[in-house]
């Protein structure tokens, strides 16, 4: 049975003067899936999200959410079904975690219990802490708590793990997995390739306001790079590397690192090692890996996601 | 209503828990009241000076030729309190040279302000002069001792001098006339017909200031700071409208003002202020509450950032506070200052509130006291509706 479409966007545009922040994008978000907009900073992900959240109006295009077409803003009855985690999360100062959650709880028709949410976001011990005393990770978890307390069908998360340490990031990933398992739809933006790969059911890659590719992470990787990727640190000058380019074709160079695709792994590896030996180049940290979304993005735009 | 009360509760609770917010909006006006009140408590109070009268006169005692006793009697009369007036003079009198010594000593010690000495042969001298007796005797003037560079001593001297001069005049006018008229002396109390109390003046001024402070800083904080910190965005992606937030926020600040008002009133009354809290007063207080609030909306709409907002709020605060005649009357300021003073709303609000609370009659008409603040409020509200941005 086909999954229900929760959001459908057709040819959405949002321009700021000459800047085309969102330049005619279309996509569908299906119920119960983790949907990801992947792209570098400034690609137009946040603007897209802000239009869907009702924070900004769009210039043109059609947006349908929960079967209703949005005109200028998002009506209350739709906002009641949405939870939002913004990129920057601050709360009314001097209030405690519980007080903030209670405040948001009162705005929704069929909310979860505060204690329940505290448990999900692991903030039981901080329930009486004032919001300004929370760490970055705790603040982010509270933000997720406020998104969750209305018991929404759809959760928007704008770069939910940016600026968090690996442990905190891992916690948030676990939470997103749990939401998905409980049947919620999640709309994620991120510029972390591993995050998109790990969490998403479906990914749209966005750059300069346009969608440049879409598919499941597996589809994207296989359609743009079935090949294995070889990475190695070499101790040599650029002249010799250009020689290597002649042998192997397309090579990415990041500082002293060379990255290249190997459609035929043993053959390519042999040519590389032969070249190193012939030129007395030291090779360190040699590794072979499956290509990932980062490589897909690199291939599509010629730039790295983190640029 | 659920939305409004949710926002109201959250913002009000945040205010109550904010030490700096509470200090500036609740504690500071009270401190200001106590400080200014105690420094200037004597402003407008009638003065009274202490005088010793040493009546050494020993001739014609008890007869109707005892001129010295007339002077003493006149001065005594001035030291009697009538109605609610404070007597101008406090008098101690004596006849001995010992009393004279004691009085001079007290004068030196600032305990009294002047000593009046009526000499021994005063009556004889006056009698002789009045009847043009060719009696050869040396002048026996009344002497007044005062302290140098003392204002109260100068005042005492003026009073005593005026009494003595009045006698002199009578003696000269009526020299040769048998009937000696005792001059009638009126009180020269500094009190006006309606007693003015600086404390009452101050308490009403502080009430206007407190309302203005909450409007300027509370609203600016709830709109500009929350906008800048993206708290507003987070709230508005929840199912709530901006109108709900505005209303909840306004109610939270109004409630703060009501608490403030009660506290200032209690402290003011404890310090001795007497204020009328009739229907007119309550209506005018409501008008003040409602018309000061848009000041905050205006600042929030005019300023681009929270920083510039708080600078602008401070500027308005100082301007309205000092030129609005909240702490001191602005009757004696230069014309340019007066021109500003009479164009800002706090001047009228303070005048109106003082009139409504029975502190002093308003120098401006009651219509202006309502019209000018309402006009300010309307203009500032219209500006805010037009220019306020929820997003930056």
XYZ file of C-alpha atoms in Angstrom:
699
model
C 0.000 0.000 0.000
C 1.336 3.420 -0.932
C 2.245 5.655 1.979
C 0.186 8.761 2.644
C 1.733 12.003 1.404
C 2.058 14.495 4.262
C 3.713 17.349 2.424
C 3.759 18.012 -1.261
C 5.700 20.932 -2.651
C 5.642 22.012 -6.282
C 7.962 24.590 -7.825
C 8.468 26.492 -4.567
C 10.260 29.815 -4.945
C 11.490 32.328 -2.400
C 13.709 35.177 -3.544
C 15.329 37.964 -1.553
C 16.002 40.637 -4.146
C 18.486 39.055 -6.513
C 19.219 36.166 -4.185
C 17.264 33.101 -5.173
C 17.198 31.377 -1.787
C 14.780 28.736 -3.008
C 14.556 28.481 -6.758
C 11.742 26.227 -7.875
C 11.983 23.045 -5.853
C 9.502 20.181 -5.689
C 9.351 17.247 -3.315
C 7.078 14.922 -1.401
C 7.252 13.818 2.207
C 5.646 10.489 3.020
C 4.106 9.515 6.311
C 6.339 7.694 8.758
C 9.550 8.486 6.912
C 12.631 10.460 7.762
C 12.934 12.950 4.958
C 16.196 14.841 4.613
C 17.266 17.987 2.813
C 21.025 17.664 2.517
C 23.191 20.514 1.397
C 25.890 22.972 2.379
C 25.215 26.140 4.360
C 23.307 28.644 2.265
C 21.769 26.005 -0.019
C 18.232 27.135 0.902
C 17.349 24.332 3.312
C 16.392 26.572 6.226
C 14.375 28.918 4.022
C 12.418 25.950 2.681
C 11.769 24.787 6.218
C 10.761 28.253 7.391
C 8.163 28.479 4.645
C 6.733 25.106 5.685
C 6.741 26.126 9.366
C 4.887 29.333 8.605
C 7.730 31.669 9.579
C 8.116 32.950 6.038
C 5.763 33.329 3.108
C 6.686 31.923 -0.275
C 6.780 33.886 -3.508
C 5.289 31.197 -5.703
C 4.689 27.483 -5.936
C 2.147 25.183 -4.384
C 2.419 23.680 -0.922
C 0.034 21.043 0.357
C 0.290 19.897 3.974
C -1.972 17.296 5.527
C -4.142 17.605 2.440
C -4.582 21.377 2.757
C -3.113 23.903 0.365
C -1.213 26.655 2.147
C -1.814 30.211 1.072
C 0.156 32.775 3.012
C 0.638 31.214 6.420
C 0.235 27.882 8.102
C -3.184 27.700 9.797
C -3.456 26.866 13.513
C -5.034 23.446 12.940
C -2.000 22.399 10.888
C 0.461 23.895 13.367
C -1.221 21.795 16.045
C 0.000 18.704 14.198
C 3.565 19.946 13.743
C 6.535 20.013 16.106
C 9.472 22.248 15.298
C 13.138 22.219 16.318
C 14.690 25.428 15.039
C 18.350 25.885 14.241
C 18.787 28.257 17.135
C 16.842 27.379 20.248
C 16.342 29.860 23.051
C 13.599 29.976 25.606
C 12.008 32.578 27.842
C 14.683 33.179 30.446
C 14.526 32.288 34.125
C 11.944 29.542 33.567
C 12.715 25.930 34.401
C 12.700 23.023 31.976
C 9.331 21.896 33.344
C 7.849 25.380 33.101
C 8.906 25.701 29.468
C 7.432 22.323 28.607
C 4.197 23.215 30.426
C 3.938 26.443 28.512
C 4.167 24.647 25.159
C 1.927 21.844 26.380
C -0.878 24.332 27.017
C -0.847 25.402 23.381
C -1.778 21.996 21.932
C -5.121 20.188 21.928
C -3.922 16.689 22.789
C -0.459 16.978 24.273
C 1.782 14.409 25.919
C 2.471 14.550 29.644
C 5.424 16.653 30.754
C 6.964 13.715 32.632
C 6.673 11.518 29.592
C 8.521 14.038 27.440
C 11.169 14.622 30.115
C 11.839 10.891 29.998
C 12.038 10.727 26.209
C 14.544 13.576 26.009
C 16.383 12.413 29.173
C 15.970 15.628 31.088
C 14.322 14.234 34.239
C 17.256 15.311 36.374
C 17.209 18.793 34.902
C 13.477 19.314 35.310
C 13.974 22.079 37.860
C 16.999 23.654 36.184
C 16.553 27.100 34.681
C 16.911 27.083 30.902
C 19.884 29.427 30.908
C 21.836 26.881 32.975
C 21.511 24.073 30.416
C 24.411 22.828 28.289
C 24.205 22.939 24.499
C 23.106 19.318 24.279
C 20.548 19.684 27.051
C 19.171 22.816 25.429
C 18.818 20.939 22.157
C 17.059 18.070 23.919
C 14.676 20.560 25.531
C 14.025 22.019 22.079
C 13.160 18.529 20.888
C 10.979 18.130 23.972
C 9.032 21.283 23.100
C 8.605 19.968 19.549
C 7.348 16.674 20.895
C 5.032 17.800 23.682
C 2.131 18.548 21.327
C 2.238 14.925 20.176
C 2.753 15.980 16.548
C 2.435 13.833 13.437
C 5.246 15.690 11.735
C 8.469 17.025 13.256
C 10.654 19.592 11.516
C 14.277 19.577 12.606
C 16.631 22.193 11.229
C 20.204 20.948 11.627
C 19.423 19.395 14.993
C 22.972 18.245 15.717
C 25.008 21.212 14.498
C 27.457 22.335 17.152
C 26.954 19.312 19.396
C 29.686 16.953 20.573
C 29.683 13.382 19.174
C 27.984 11.909 22.250
C 25.181 14.476 22.217
C 24.807 13.991 18.474
C 24.495 10.240 18.949
C 21.768 10.809 21.591
C 19.759 12.912 19.179
C 20.108 10.334 16.420
C 18.766 7.697 18.787
C 15.801 9.924 19.570
C 15.040 10.501 15.912
C 15.122 6.725 15.342
C 12.627 6.298 18.172
C 10.265 8.933 16.786
C 10.364 7.240 13.431
C 9.623 3.882 15.030
C 6.630 5.374 16.807
C 5.174 6.362 13.425
C 6.063 10.051 13.295
C 7.196 11.725 10.116
C 10.456 13.627 10.377
C 11.638 16.392 8.099
C 15.340 16.921 8.645
C 17.867 19.334 7.232
C 21.535 18.706 7.695
C 24.901 19.301 6.179
C 26.306 16.167 7.813
C 26.520 13.428 5.247
C 26.743 10.646 7.843
C 23.633 11.977 9.581
C 21.629 11.940 6.360
C 22.931 8.504 5.501
C 22.238 7.002 8.891
C 18.760 8.431 9.509
C 17.082 9.117 6.209
C 14.594 7.109 4.256
C 14.723 9.622 1.474
C 17.214 12.388 0.685
C 16.976 15.491 -1.456
C 20.323 17.079 -2.164
C 20.015 20.837 -2.379
C 22.487 23.406 -3.644
C 22.033 27.092 -4.572
C 18.279 26.908 -4.034
C 17.788 23.960 -6.339
C 17.414 20.243 -5.821
C 20.211 18.539 -7.668
C 19.514 14.913 -6.822
C 17.118 12.792 -4.811
C 16.606 9.206 -3.781
C 17.193 6.870 -0.877
C 20.746 7.113 0.444
C 21.515 3.770 -1.214
C 20.063 4.833 -4.558
C 22.006 8.067 -4.505
C 25.270 6.387 -3.714
C 24.829 3.692 -6.295
C 23.638 5.972 -9.081
C 26.409 8.475 -8.621
C 29.189 6.272 -7.397
C 28.954 2.524 -7.365
C 32.720 2.489 -7.120
C 34.915 1.959 -4.136
C 36.870 4.938 -2.947
C 40.585 4.808 -2.197
C 42.033 7.388 0.162
C 45.706 7.745 0.961
C 48.073 10.243 2.490
C 51.098 10.737 0.262
C 54.319 12.529 0.944
C 55.195 14.133 -2.360
C 55.013 17.290 -4.417
C 52.299 18.351 -6.841
C 54.323 17.568 -9.961
C 54.313 13.897 -9.222
C 50.630 13.945 -8.340
C 49.758 15.363 -11.753
C 51.635 12.364 -13.146
C 49.339 10.182 -11.042
C 46.351 11.972 -12.556
C 47.488 10.834 -15.987
C 47.500 7.246 -14.794
C 44.304 7.196 -12.722
C 42.154 9.940 -14.192
C 40.032 11.993 -11.789
C 41.727 12.576 -8.433
C 40.549 14.714 -5.542
C 43.343 16.267 -3.525
C 42.666 17.439 0.011
C 45.887 18.764 1.550
C 48.263 15.799 1.443
C 45.402 13.364 0.885
C 44.517 11.867 -2.468
C 41.030 10.457 -3.021
C 40.061 8.543 -6.120
C 37.455 6.131 -7.393
C 38.303 2.595 -8.239
C 35.894 0.949 -10.639
C 38.236 -2.033 -10.671
C 39.747 -2.124 -7.209
C 42.740 -4.512 -7.646
C 43.815 -2.892 -10.898
C 43.550 0.675 -9.669
C 45.274 -0.191 -6.393
C 48.151 -1.800 -8.265
C 48.618 1.195 -10.574
C 48.637 3.514 -7.560
C 51.175 1.477 -5.614
C 53.363 1.032 -8.704
C 53.387 4.781 -9.169
C 54.329 5.286 -5.542
C 57.167 2.821 -5.739
C 58.525 4.156 -9.026
C 58.573 7.689 -7.624
C 59.709 6.732 -4.101
C 56.545 8.258 -2.616
C 55.704 7.325 0.963
C 52.104 6.193 1.316
C 50.364 6.449 4.682
C 46.828 5.801 5.909
C 45.822 3.881 2.837
C 42.144 2.960 3.015
C 39.381 1.633 0.830
C 35.757 2.497 1.516
C 32.326 2.485 -0.047
C 31.446 5.808 -1.646
C 29.016 7.914 0.422
C 26.750 10.957 0.072
C 29.701 13.251 0.575
C 31.247 11.762 -2.570
C 27.936 12.114 -4.369
C 27.769 15.790 -3.451
C 31.376 16.287 -4.474
C 30.733 14.670 -7.775
C 27.564 16.705 -8.407
C 28.926 20.102 -7.438
C 32.686 19.788 -7.417
C 32.581 21.125 -3.852
C 32.666 19.515 -0.470
C 29.592 19.736 1.800
C 31.599 21.492 4.451
C 32.902 24.220 2.141
C -8.041 32.812 26.221
C -6.021 29.663 26.891
C -3.247 30.962 24.632
C -3.227 34.409 26.217
C -3.120 33.026 29.740
C -0.308 30.625 28.792
C 1.846 33.473 27.519
C 0.832 35.668 30.437
C 1.839 33.015 32.963
C 5.163 32.276 31.302
C 6.220 35.915 30.919
C 4.991 36.953 34.338
C 6.773 34.055 35.990
C 9.931 34.924 34.094
C 9.644 38.512 35.317
C 9.161 37.415 38.906
C 12.197 35.181 38.704
C 14.435 37.769 37.098
C 16.467 39.522 39.791
C 17.499 42.460 37.627
C 14.021 42.891 36.192
C 12.451 42.878 39.630
C 15.008 45.326 40.911
C 14.445 47.916 38.213
C 10.703 47.618 37.981
C 9.689 46.970 41.583
C 12.477 47.767 44.027
C 14.070 50.760 42.323
C 10.988 53.025 42.368
C 10.537 52.296 46.065
C 14.185 53.045 46.817
C 13.923 56.263 44.845
C 10.798 57.169 46.781
C 12.473 56.573 50.114
C 15.657 58.440 49.169
C 14.050 61.484 47.595
C 11.320 61.446 50.207
C 13.715 61.561 53.103
C 16.056 64.120 51.542
C 13.328 66.551 50.634
C 10.824 65.785 53.346
C 11.115 69.369 54.635
C 10.447 71.012 51.306
C 7.205 72.957 51.589
C 6.908 72.454 55.308
C 6.398 75.695 57.277
C 9.406 76.864 59.156
C 9.474 77.917 62.754
C 12.219 79.598 64.707
C 13.075 79.523 68.368
C 13.564 82.783 70.180
C 14.382 83.728 73.740
C 12.953 86.947 75.101
C 14.804 88.467 77.996
C 12.575 91.103 79.505
C 14.808 93.055 81.921
C 12.426 95.963 81.989
C 11.594 96.832 85.602
C 9.790 100.185 85.500
C 6.031 100.715 85.240
C 5.561 96.980 85.795
C 1.954 95.928 85.771
C 0.702 99.364 84.743
C -0.746 100.242 81.380
C 2.549 101.931 80.707
C 4.323 98.600 80.602
C 5.275 98.828 76.926
C 7.716 95.955 77.253
C 4.917 93.628 78.199
C 2.986 94.604 75.048
C 5.896 93.539 72.906
C 6.234 90.303 74.799
C 2.518 89.692 74.484
C 2.570 90.300 70.758
C 5.414 87.855 70.325
C 3.666 85.331 72.552
C 0.603 85.545 70.371
C 2.717 84.636 67.390
C 3.876 81.523 69.121
C 0.394 80.152 69.586
C -0.775 77.457 67.164
C -4.211 77.921 65.660
C -6.045 75.487 63.368
C -3.486 73.293 61.606
C -0.979 76.099 61.269
C 2.435 75.666 62.689
C 3.357 78.701 64.834
C 6.056 80.873 63.412
C 7.837 81.380 66.692
C 8.705 79.245 69.623
C 9.338 81.441 72.587
C 11.012 81.085 75.905
C 11.061 84.114 78.109
C 12.725 85.184 81.289
C 13.725 88.292 83.171
C 17.001 87.531 84.873
C 20.497 88.153 83.639
C 21.121 84.498 84.275
C 18.448 83.681 81.715
C 20.173 86.087 79.322
C 23.463 84.260 79.741
C 21.824 80.904 79.237
C 20.018 82.143 76.120
C 23.173 83.523 74.527
C 24.891 80.241 75.175
C 22.027 78.343 73.543
C 22.170 80.688 70.577
C 25.828 79.868 70.101
C 25.037 76.170 70.245
C 22.366 76.480 67.501
C 19.664 75.504 69.953
C 17.776 78.764 69.483
C 17.850 81.249 66.640
C 17.738 84.646 68.270
C 17.630 86.445 71.602
C 15.629 89.620 72.115
C 16.606 91.768 75.085
C 14.369 94.487 76.427
C 16.503 96.822 78.568
C 15.812 97.799 82.160
C 14.501 101.350 81.657
C 12.744 100.670 78.396
C 9.305 101.661 79.658
C 10.582 104.824 81.255
C 12.394 105.804 78.103
C 9.384 105.185 75.863
C 7.107 106.980 78.307
C 9.368 110.003 78.389
C 9.689 110.129 74.616
C 5.973 109.688 74.046
C 5.062 112.548 76.316
C 7.980 114.697 75.073
C 9.360 114.831 78.539
C 12.542 116.826 78.517
C 14.077 113.974 80.410
C 17.704 113.525 79.749
C 18.427 109.837 79.589
C 20.381 107.739 77.227
C 18.751 105.641 74.576
C 17.764 102.215 75.762
C 17.215 100.240 72.547
C 15.894 96.751 72.277
C 18.712 94.442 71.335
C 18.460 91.387 69.143
C 21.243 88.846 69.179
C 21.606 86.556 66.148
C 24.087 84.044 64.865
C 26.268 84.885 61.871
C 25.569 83.148 58.563
C 22.570 81.303 59.837
C 19.465 81.317 57.724
C 17.116 80.482 60.535
C 18.728 83.170 62.654
C 18.148 85.687 59.858
C 14.535 84.659 59.659
C 14.191 85.060 63.426
C 15.747 88.512 63.206
C 13.361 89.596 60.456
C 10.372 88.517 62.466
C 11.526 90.192 65.668
C 12.604 93.296 63.795
C 9.260 93.606 62.092
C 7.433 93.394 65.407
C 9.661 95.973 67.010
C 9.412 98.263 63.977
C 5.664 98.074 64.150
C 5.850 99.320 67.732
C 8.259 102.057 66.742
C 5.922 103.270 64.078
C 2.990 103.331 66.440
C 5.002 105.186 69.085
C 6.046 107.822 66.608
C 2.653 108.210 65.015
C 0.914 108.490 68.298
C 3.470 110.331 70.274
C 1.485 112.668 72.434
C -1.631 110.539 72.230
C -2.777 109.004 75.403
C -4.185 105.830 74.006
C -1.540 103.420 73.004
C -2.725 100.961 70.405
C -1.274 97.544 70.532
C -0.445 96.577 66.959
C -2.267 93.651 65.592
C 0.115 91.128 64.224
C -0.881 88.450 61.788
C 0.753 85.150 61.331
C 3.264 85.211 58.541
C 3.107 81.473 58.050
C 4.799 80.118 54.897
C 2.031 77.565 54.557
C -0.276 78.059 51.620
C -3.993 77.811 51.942
C -4.031 74.224 50.666
C -1.179 72.518 52.411
C 1.441 71.284 49.935
C 3.254 68.097 50.767
C 6.355 67.139 48.807
C 5.874 63.526 49.791
C 2.436 63.397 48.168
C 3.885 65.112 45.134
C 6.715 62.586 45.000
C 4.598 59.452 45.482
C 2.336 60.355 42.569
C 5.368 61.208 40.424
C 6.987 57.874 41.263
C 3.801 56.038 40.323
C 3.902 57.594 36.849
C 7.628 56.838 36.593
C 7.124 53.213 37.616
C 4.413 52.665 35.007
C 6.578 54.276 32.377
C 9.588 52.152 33.315
C 7.658 48.905 32.970
C 6.190 50.015 29.657
C 9.546 51.106 28.280
C 11.749 48.299 29.534
C 9.310 45.445 30.085
C 7.690 45.656 26.674
C 11.015 46.279 24.955
C 12.385 43.160 26.611
C 9.358 41.032 25.753
C 9.422 42.092 22.126
C 12.969 43.039 21.127
C 15.055 40.719 23.272
C 12.790 37.754 22.641
C 12.784 38.524 18.955
C 16.549 38.798 18.825
C 17.028 35.571 20.753
C 14.589 33.846 18.404
C 12.280 32.986 21.280
C 9.413 34.581 19.379
C 10.046 32.401 16.319
C 9.924 29.321 18.474
C 6.644 30.423 20.020
C 5.062 31.321 16.686
C 5.711 27.951 15.084
C 3.496 26.572 17.838
C -0.265 26.931 17.324
C -0.552 30.475 18.670
C -1.167 33.827 17.019
C 0.812 37.004 17.459
C -2.227 38.724 18.891
C -2.302 36.147 21.698
C 1.304 36.853 22.496
C 0.774 40.632 22.452
C -2.198 40.365 24.749
C -0.527 37.951 27.165
C 2.559 40.135 27.232
C 0.572 43.319 27.840
C -1.359 41.667 30.650
C 1.843 40.432 32.262
C 3.293 43.947 32.271
C 0.039 45.468 33.495
C -0.065 43.017 36.377
C 3.477 43.958 37.270
C 2.401 47.591 37.302
C -0.501 46.872 39.597
C 1.861 45.229 42.091
C 4.223 48.124 41.708
C 1.463 50.609 42.322
C 0.331 48.839 45.474
C 3.875 48.677 46.831
C 4.636 52.345 46.140
C 1.340 53.331 47.716
C 1.991 51.267 50.835
C 5.527 52.594 51.283
C 4.407 56.142 50.486
C 1.609 56.005 53.046
C 3.934 54.484 55.581
C 6.204 57.477 55.044
C 3.247 59.756 55.693
C 1.761 60.492 52.285
C -1.940 61.286 52.215
C -3.540 60.363 48.917
C -7.101 60.256 47.780
C -8.107 56.943 46.178
C -11.560 57.794 44.952
C -13.202 56.855 41.681
C -11.509 59.714 39.823
C -8.121 58.618 41.075
C -8.698 55.006 40.013
C -9.960 56.034 36.585
C -6.973 58.279 36.067
C -4.600 55.536 37.184
C -6.167 53.236 34.588
C -5.711 55.942 31.969
C -2.060 56.250 32.973
C -1.577 52.468 32.709
C -3.144 52.295 29.287
C -1.483 55.365 27.794
C 2.058 54.595 28.965
C 2.098 51.051 27.519
C 2.382 52.167 23.843
C 5.710 53.869 24.700
C 7.202 50.389 24.875
C 5.554 49.328 21.619
C 6.984 52.412 19.969
C 10.535 51.744 21.174
C 10.226 48.108 20.084
C 9.093 49.209 16.631
C 11.571 52.020 16.191
C 14.718 50.204 17.343
C 16.386 47.633 15.131
C 18.086 45.635 17.873
C 17.640 44.924 21.563
C 20.663 47.098 22.325
C 19.467 50.139 20.463
C 16.048 49.501 21.965
C 17.311 49.668 25.506
C 19.315 52.813 24.698
C 16.233 54.453 23.246
C 14.139 53.330 26.207
C 16.681 54.853 28.603
C 16.618 58.097 26.683
C 12.848 58.331 26.846
C 12.958 57.300 30.454
C 15.291 60.138 31.466
C 13.541 62.714 29.341
C 10.092 61.831 30.618
C 11.261 61.378 34.186
C 13.082 64.667 34.711
C 11.233 66.942 32.329
C 7.872 65.455 33.198
C 8.053 67.032 36.628
C 7.809 63.657 38.300
C 10.204 64.421 41.159
C 10.392 68.200 41.187
C 7.998 70.885 40.092
C 8.957 72.324 36.710
C 7.516 75.779 37.232
C 10.861 77.558 37.438
C 12.675 76.040 34.468
C 13.849 77.994 31.387
C 11.402 78.411 28.529
C 13.082 75.895 26.211
C 12.867 73.191 28.843
C 9.312 74.140 29.612
C 8.422 73.821 25.941
C 9.620 70.226 25.966
C 8.051 69.565 29.325
C 4.672 70.685 28.067
C 4.850 68.465 25.024
C 5.567 65.155 26.764
C 2.840 62.956 28.208
C 4.303 62.399 31.663
C 3.907 66.088 32.548
C 0.169 65.809 31.978
C -0.106 62.379 33.549
C 1.629 63.615 36.686
C -0.535 66.749 36.801
C -3.667 64.739 36.237
C -2.797 62.084 38.773
C -1.897 64.705 41.379
C -5.199 66.442 40.849
C -7.135 63.171 40.925
C -5.403 62.014 44.084
C -5.889 65.353 45.823
C -2.202 66.262 45.983
C -2.321 69.617 44.265
C -4.524 71.357 41.732
C -3.357 70.737 38.177
C -1.575 73.623 36.453
C -2.843 72.227 33.142
C -6.469 71.676 32.284
C -8.059 68.320 32.977
C -8.915 67.971 29.272
C -5.275 68.329 28.310
C -4.308 65.890 31.046
C -6.451 63.301 29.282
C -6.033 64.418 25.687
C -2.255 64.738 25.470
C -1.405 61.256 26.874
C -4.160 59.693 24.738
C -2.796 61.445 21.649
C 0.711 60.157 22.366
C -0.645 56.661 22.907
C -2.617 56.686 19.666
C 0.276 57.987 17.573
C 2.733 55.504 19.089
C 0.315 52.611 18.647
C -0.299 53.510 15.009
C 3.437 53.752 14.396
C 3.982 50.371 16.041
C 1.228 48.677 14.062
C 2.780 50.021 10.888
C 6.466 49.434 11.576
C 6.918 46.655 14.107
C 8.653 43.606 12.651
C 8.196 40.217 14.226
C 11.220 38.850 12.431
C 14.663 40.319 11.943
